């Protein structure tokens, strides 16, 4: 398996397939790089080089007790991009991974970046504050922390239903996707997953978004129960110049799995444009 070593010695696992234009994927919480399988295989078959890493604490990467914050996540991503000497790369982030991508731009700029795609992403800020009234109350995130701490396996089973929209009337759940979600969640460390809740919910990405200076695509489901659309892509896309917003009617948070064909087609069209 392939690893890069972060500045604090944490080993970060990554997959690197193909030899074309590089597309780098950052996964959501509580998943790992395998969450991008459908997108990576599709773009690989269309001539792209596809790269995805397991964030520190997740999947096959080390599980440190520290560094589970957006600044460190972004710096780990920078180590990977620099180690592979990527140029004119496309960054694609889902959910928490969208925050990681935004903070990467805020801290490291776009010298190596040509385009950005944020899917169901957490920017600009998930937490409800006086300045962010459309955000979610802290009680929501306290509930996530309690679920992780008390009964992680059961919590991930329940979360998978809302994540994929399977709790909606008329939905046809895929037990395979539910099991796959839970498996990835349980491969991560409980400490990093617990700490990461604060990272994705309380980090303010407004200043990071203002530093975006490359074409950017936002994709979001308007029935996203995890990262609600009004306080995320609807707002974030207005902060970014030269951005495009695609809203999937009825789309859940896990659209990369439930609507993989549509996401893949939109990615390819944006990359080929």
GROMACS .gro file of C-alpha atoms in nm:
model
  273
    1UNK     CA    1   0.000   0.000   0.000
    2UNK     CA    2   0.108   0.360  -0.063
    3UNK     CA    3   0.165   0.617   0.212
    4UNK     CA    4   0.295   0.968   0.258
    5UNK     CA    5   0.414   1.093   0.595
    6UNK     CA    6   0.267   1.412   0.736
    7UNK     CA    7   0.463   1.679   0.916
    8UNK     CA    8   0.394   1.521   1.256
    9UNK     CA    9   0.488   1.171   1.140
   10UNK     CA   10   0.134   1.043   1.074
   11UNK     CA   11   0.120   0.801   0.782
   12UNK     CA   12  -0.152   0.887   0.530
   13UNK     CA   13  -0.271   0.608   0.298
   14UNK     CA   14  -0.359   0.693  -0.062
   15UNK     CA   15  -0.462   0.531  -0.390
   16UNK     CA   16  -0.317   0.659  -0.718
   17UNK     CA   17  -0.449   0.515  -1.044
   18UNK     CA   18  -0.389   0.617  -1.405
   19UNK     CA   19  -0.162   0.866  -1.575
   20UNK     CA   20  -0.377   1.149  -1.713
   21UNK     CA   21  -0.482   1.480  -1.563
   22UNK     CA   22  -0.491   1.436  -1.183
   23UNK     CA   23  -0.818   1.443  -0.989
   24UNK     CA   24  -0.778   1.433  -0.610
   25UNK     CA   25  -1.071   1.322  -0.392
   26UNK     CA   26  -1.132   1.410  -0.025
   27UNK     CA   27  -1.392   1.192   0.149
   28UNK     CA   28  -1.668   1.272   0.395
   29UNK     CA   29  -1.721   1.175   0.758
   30UNK     CA   30  -1.708   0.894   0.878
   31UNK     CA   31  -1.593   0.731   0.553
   32UNK     CA   32  -1.260   0.680   0.377
   33UNK     CA   33  -1.115   0.686   0.025
   34UNK     CA   34  -1.321   0.385  -0.082
   35UNK     CA   35  -1.633   0.604  -0.071
   36UNK     CA   36  -1.511   0.742  -0.405
   37UNK     CA   37  -1.490   0.406  -0.584
   38UNK     CA   38  -1.769   0.482  -0.833
   39UNK     CA   39  -1.620   0.820  -0.930
   40UNK     CA   40  -1.261   0.700  -0.944
   41UNK     CA   41  -1.333   0.400  -1.167
   42UNK     CA   42  -1.547   0.612  -1.398
   43UNK     CA   43  -1.291   0.889  -1.443
   44UNK     CA   44  -1.006   0.639  -1.473
   45UNK     CA   45  -1.188   0.484  -1.770
   46UNK     CA   46  -1.214   0.833  -1.922
   47UNK     CA   47  -0.840   0.892  -1.915
   48UNK     CA   48  -0.794   1.071  -1.584
   49UNK     CA   49  -0.543   1.002  -1.309
   50UNK     CA   50  -0.744   0.954  -0.989
   51UNK     CA   51  -0.607   0.989  -0.637
   52UNK     CA   52  -0.781   0.950  -0.300
   53UNK     CA   53  -0.645   0.934   0.054
   54UNK     CA   54  -0.776   0.814   0.387
   55UNK     CA   55  -0.785   1.116   0.615
   56UNK     CA   56  -0.574   1.077   0.931
   57UNK     CA   57  -0.767   0.860   1.175
   58UNK     CA   58  -0.970   0.689   0.902
   59UNK     CA   59  -0.940   0.372   0.696
   60UNK     CA   60  -0.581   0.260   0.648
   61UNK     CA   61  -0.414   0.577   0.775
   62UNK     CA   62  -0.264   0.614   1.122
   63UNK     CA   63  -0.494   0.708   1.410
   64UNK     CA   64  -0.319   0.984   1.606
   65UNK     CA   65  -0.474   1.137   1.916
   66UNK     CA   66  -0.399   1.487   1.788
   67UNK     CA   67  -0.432   1.683   1.468
   68UNK     CA   68  -0.798   1.603   1.407
   69UNK     CA   69  -0.876   1.956   1.291
   70UNK     CA   70  -0.925   2.126   0.956
   71UNK     CA   71  -0.588   2.300   0.948
   72UNK     CA   72  -0.407   1.968   0.991
   73UNK     CA   73  -0.635   1.787   0.745
   74UNK     CA   74  -0.557   2.054   0.485
   75UNK     CA   75  -0.184   2.035   0.557
   76UNK     CA   76  -0.194   1.655   0.518
   77UNK     CA   77  -0.361   1.703   0.179
   78UNK     CA   78  -0.087   1.949   0.086
   79UNK     CA   79   0.181   1.694   0.179
   80UNK     CA   80   0.017   1.441  -0.053
   81UNK     CA   81  -0.020   1.686  -0.342
   82UNK     CA   82   0.339   1.807  -0.303
   83UNK     CA   83   0.480   1.456  -0.267
   84UNK     CA   84   0.315   1.352  -0.594
   85UNK     CA   85   0.421   1.685  -0.751
   86UNK     CA   86   0.074   1.737  -0.896
   87UNK     CA   87   0.011   2.022  -1.136
   88UNK     CA   88  -0.319   2.156  -1.275
   89UNK     CA   89  -0.500   1.914  -1.043
   90UNK     CA   90  -0.873   1.903  -0.979
   91UNK     CA   91  -0.979   1.885  -0.615
   92UNK     CA   92  -1.309   1.710  -0.536
   93UNK     CA   93  -1.442   1.713  -0.181
   94UNK     CA   94  -1.757   1.562  -0.034
   95UNK     CA   95  -1.904   1.681   0.297
   96UNK     CA   96  -1.615   1.712   0.546
   97UNK     CA   97  -1.383   1.661   0.249
   98UNK     CA   98  -1.527   1.978   0.100
   99UNK     CA   99  -1.416   2.162   0.411
  100UNK     CA  100  -1.073   2.004   0.381
  101UNK     CA  101  -1.048   2.127   0.022
  102UNK     CA  102  -1.162   2.477   0.117
  103UNK     CA  103  -0.911   2.501   0.401
  104UNK     CA  104  -0.638   2.369   0.169
  105UNK     CA  105  -0.705   2.663  -0.064
  106UNK     CA  106  -0.712   2.902   0.230
  107UNK     CA  107  -0.375   2.781   0.360
  108UNK     CA  108  -0.192   2.670   0.045
  109UNK     CA  109  -0.352   2.856  -0.245
  110UNK     CA  110  -0.423   2.726  -0.595
  111UNK     CA  111  -0.071   2.710  -0.739
  112UNK     CA  112  -0.118   2.339  -0.812
  113UNK     CA  113  -0.495   2.350  -0.861
  114UNK     CA  114  -0.690   2.402  -1.183
  115UNK     CA  115  -1.051   2.334  -1.075
  116UNK     CA  116  -1.253   2.253  -0.764
  117UNK     CA  117  -1.570   2.049  -0.707
  118UNK     CA  118  -1.756   2.057  -0.375
  119UNK     CA  119  -2.032   1.797  -0.330
  120UNK     CA  120  -2.267   1.810  -0.033
  121UNK     CA  121  -1.990   2.010   0.131
  122UNK     CA  122  -1.990   2.170   0.476
  123UNK     CA  123  -1.868   2.525   0.388
  124UNK     CA  124  -1.921   2.798   0.474
  125UNK     CA  125  -2.025   2.699   0.832
  126UNK     CA  126  -2.251   2.426   0.964
  127UNK     CA  127  -2.306   2.556   1.319
  128UNK     CA  128  -2.590   2.796   1.389
  129UNK     CA  129  -2.464   3.128   1.520
  130UNK     CA  130  -2.595   3.483   1.534
  131UNK     CA  131  -2.415   3.549   1.205
  132UNK     CA  132  -2.521   3.212   1.059
  133UNK     CA  133  -2.889   3.169   1.150
  134UNK     CA  134  -2.951   2.896   0.890
  135UNK     CA  135  -2.697   2.664   1.052
  136UNK     CA  136  -2.772   2.368   1.275
  137UNK     CA  137  -2.786   2.405   1.655
  138UNK     CA  138  -2.502   2.267   1.866
  139UNK     CA  139  -2.740   2.004   2.005
  140UNK     CA  140  -2.733   1.829   1.667
  141UNK     CA  141  -2.356   1.784   1.686
  142UNK     CA  142  -2.369   1.690   2.053
  143UNK     CA  143  -2.605   1.414   1.943
  144UNK     CA  144  -2.351   1.292   1.688
  145UNK     CA  145  -2.083   1.286   1.956
  146UNK     CA  146  -2.307   1.089   2.189
  147UNK     CA  147  -2.385   0.837   1.915
  148UNK     CA  148  -2.018   0.781   1.839
  149UNK     CA  149  -1.922   0.752   2.205
  150UNK     CA  150  -2.205   0.527   2.327
  151UNK     CA  151  -2.283   0.276   2.048
  152UNK     CA  152  -2.091   0.344   1.730
  153UNK     CA  153  -2.212   0.038   1.533
  154UNK     CA  154  -2.581   0.106   1.597
  155UNK     CA  155  -2.532   0.480   1.541
  156UNK     CA  156  -2.375   0.428   1.199
  157UNK     CA  157  -2.656   0.193   1.098
  158UNK     CA  158  -2.912   0.461   1.182
  159UNK     CA  159  -2.708   0.742   1.028
  160UNK     CA  160  -2.672   0.551   0.701
  161UNK     CA  161  -3.049   0.573   0.647
  162UNK     CA  162  -3.061   0.953   0.665
  163UNK     CA  163  -2.729   0.984   0.481
  164UNK     CA  164  -2.873   0.805   0.176
  165UNK     CA  165  -3.231   0.932   0.212
  166UNK     CA  166  -3.359   0.584   0.291
  167UNK     CA  167  -3.575   0.718   0.573
  168UNK     CA  168  -3.799   0.905   0.328
  169UNK     CA  169  -4.142   0.774   0.232
  170UNK     CA  170  -4.122   0.565  -0.084
  171UNK     CA  171  -3.744   0.516  -0.065
  172UNK     CA  172  -3.600   0.175  -0.156
  173UNK     CA  173  -3.301   0.116   0.072
  174UNK     CA  174  -2.994  -0.068  -0.051
  175UNK     CA  175  -2.874  -0.289   0.231
  176UNK     CA  176  -2.544  -0.316   0.052
  177UNK     CA  177  -2.486   0.061   0.070
  178UNK     CA  178  -2.591   0.070   0.433
  179UNK     CA  179  -2.347  -0.210   0.518
  180UNK     CA  180  -2.071  -0.045   0.313
  181UNK     CA  181  -2.123   0.284   0.497
  182UNK     CA  182  -2.107   0.110   0.836
  183UNK     CA  183  -1.796  -0.087   0.743
  184UNK     CA  184  -1.610   0.228   0.644
  185UNK     CA  185  -1.725   0.405   0.958
  186UNK     CA  186  -1.604   0.124   1.182
  187UNK     CA  187  -1.263   0.116   1.010
  188UNK     CA  188  -1.199   0.465   1.144
  189UNK     CA  189  -1.077   0.536   1.495
  190UNK     CA  190  -1.333   0.642   1.753
  191UNK     CA  191  -1.113   0.927   1.883
  192UNK     CA  192  -1.052   1.088   1.540
  193UNK     CA  193  -1.417   1.045   1.444
  194UNK     CA  194  -1.532   1.205   1.769
  195UNK     CA  195  -1.290   1.498   1.738
  196UNK     CA  196  -1.370   1.550   1.371
  197UNK     CA  197  -1.730   1.640   1.455
  198UNK     CA  198  -1.609   1.970   1.600
  199UNK     CA  199  -1.381   2.018   1.300
  200UNK     CA  200  -1.653   1.986   1.037
  201UNK     CA  201  -1.930   2.160   1.233
  202UNK     CA  202  -1.757   2.457   1.392
  203UNK     CA  203  -1.491   2.557   1.139
  204UNK     CA  204  -1.574   2.880   0.956
  205UNK     CA  205  -1.469   2.856   0.589
  206UNK     CA  206  -1.587   3.197   0.472
  207UNK     CA  207  -1.237   3.342   0.436
  208UNK     CA  208  -1.117   3.026   0.260
  209UNK     CA  209  -1.396   3.052   0.002
  210UNK     CA  210  -1.297   3.409  -0.077
  211UNK     CA  211  -0.956   3.279  -0.188
  212UNK     CA  212  -1.103   3.050  -0.455
  213UNK     CA  213  -0.982   3.181  -0.792
  214UNK     CA  214  -1.035   2.880  -1.021
  215UNK     CA  215  -1.355   2.743  -1.179
  216UNK     CA  216  -1.561   2.576  -0.907
  217UNK     CA  217  -1.861   2.344  -0.926
  218UNK     CA  218  -2.099   2.299  -0.633
  219UNK     CA  219  -2.328   1.992  -0.635
  220UNK     CA  220  -2.584   1.948  -0.359
  221UNK     CA  221  -2.907   1.761  -0.296
  222UNK     CA  222  -3.194   1.979  -0.180
  223UNK     CA  223  -3.309   1.702   0.056
  224UNK     CA  224  -2.970   1.665   0.223
  225UNK     CA  225  -3.048   1.579   0.587
  226UNK     CA  226  -2.684   1.584   0.699
  227UNK     CA  227  -2.557   1.912   0.548
  228UNK     CA  228  -2.875   2.109   0.472
  229UNK     CA  229  -2.862   2.297   0.143
  230UNK     CA  230  -2.968   2.650   0.256
  231UNK     CA  231  -2.670   2.699   0.490
  232UNK     CA  232  -2.414   2.524   0.268
  233UNK     CA  233  -2.390   2.523  -0.112
  234UNK     CA  234  -2.670   2.777  -0.153
  235UNK     CA  235  -2.464   3.024   0.048
  236UNK     CA  236  -2.112   2.907  -0.035
  237UNK     CA  237  -2.162   2.929  -0.411
  238UNK     CA  238  -2.237   3.301  -0.372
  239UNK     CA  239  -1.901   3.350  -0.202
  240UNK     CA  240  -1.703   3.203  -0.491
  241UNK     CA  241  -1.647   3.387  -0.815
  242UNK     CA  242  -1.670   3.186  -1.137
  243UNK     CA  243  -1.871   2.911  -0.968
  244UNK     CA  244  -2.155   2.691  -1.090
  245UNK     CA  245  -2.426   2.542  -0.868
  246UNK     CA  246  -2.610   2.220  -0.955
  247UNK     CA  247  -2.897   2.125  -0.725
  248UNK     CA  248  -3.032   1.769  -0.732
  249UNK     CA  249  -3.404   1.777  -0.659
  250UNK     CA  250  -3.478   1.533  -0.378
  251UNK     CA  251  -3.111   1.440  -0.355
  252UNK     CA  252  -2.977   1.314  -0.020
  253UNK     CA  253  -2.635   1.367   0.129
  254UNK     CA  254  -2.495   1.046  -0.019
  255UNK     CA  255  -2.559   1.137  -0.383
  256UNK     CA  256  -2.215   1.009  -0.486
  257UNK     CA  257  -2.357   0.662  -0.418
  258UNK     CA  258  -2.732   0.695  -0.470
  259UNK     CA  259  -2.697   0.902  -0.789
  260UNK     CA  260  -2.348   0.801  -0.893
  261UNK     CA  261  -2.424   0.804  -1.266
  262UNK     CA  262  -2.548   1.164  -1.252
  263UNK     CA  263  -2.261   1.281  -1.035
  264UNK     CA  264  -2.012   1.111  -1.265
  265UNK     CA  265  -2.163   1.272  -1.573
  266UNK     CA  266  -2.157   1.618  -1.413
  267UNK     CA  267  -1.796   1.569  -1.302
  268UNK     CA  268  -1.685   1.461  -1.647
  269UNK     CA  269  -1.865   1.751  -1.816
  270UNK     CA  270  -1.703   2.000  -1.577
  271UNK     CA  271  -1.358   1.849  -1.616
  272UNK     CA  272  -1.382   1.829  -1.995
  273UNK     CA  273  -1.522   2.183  -2.037
   0.00000   0.00000   0.00000
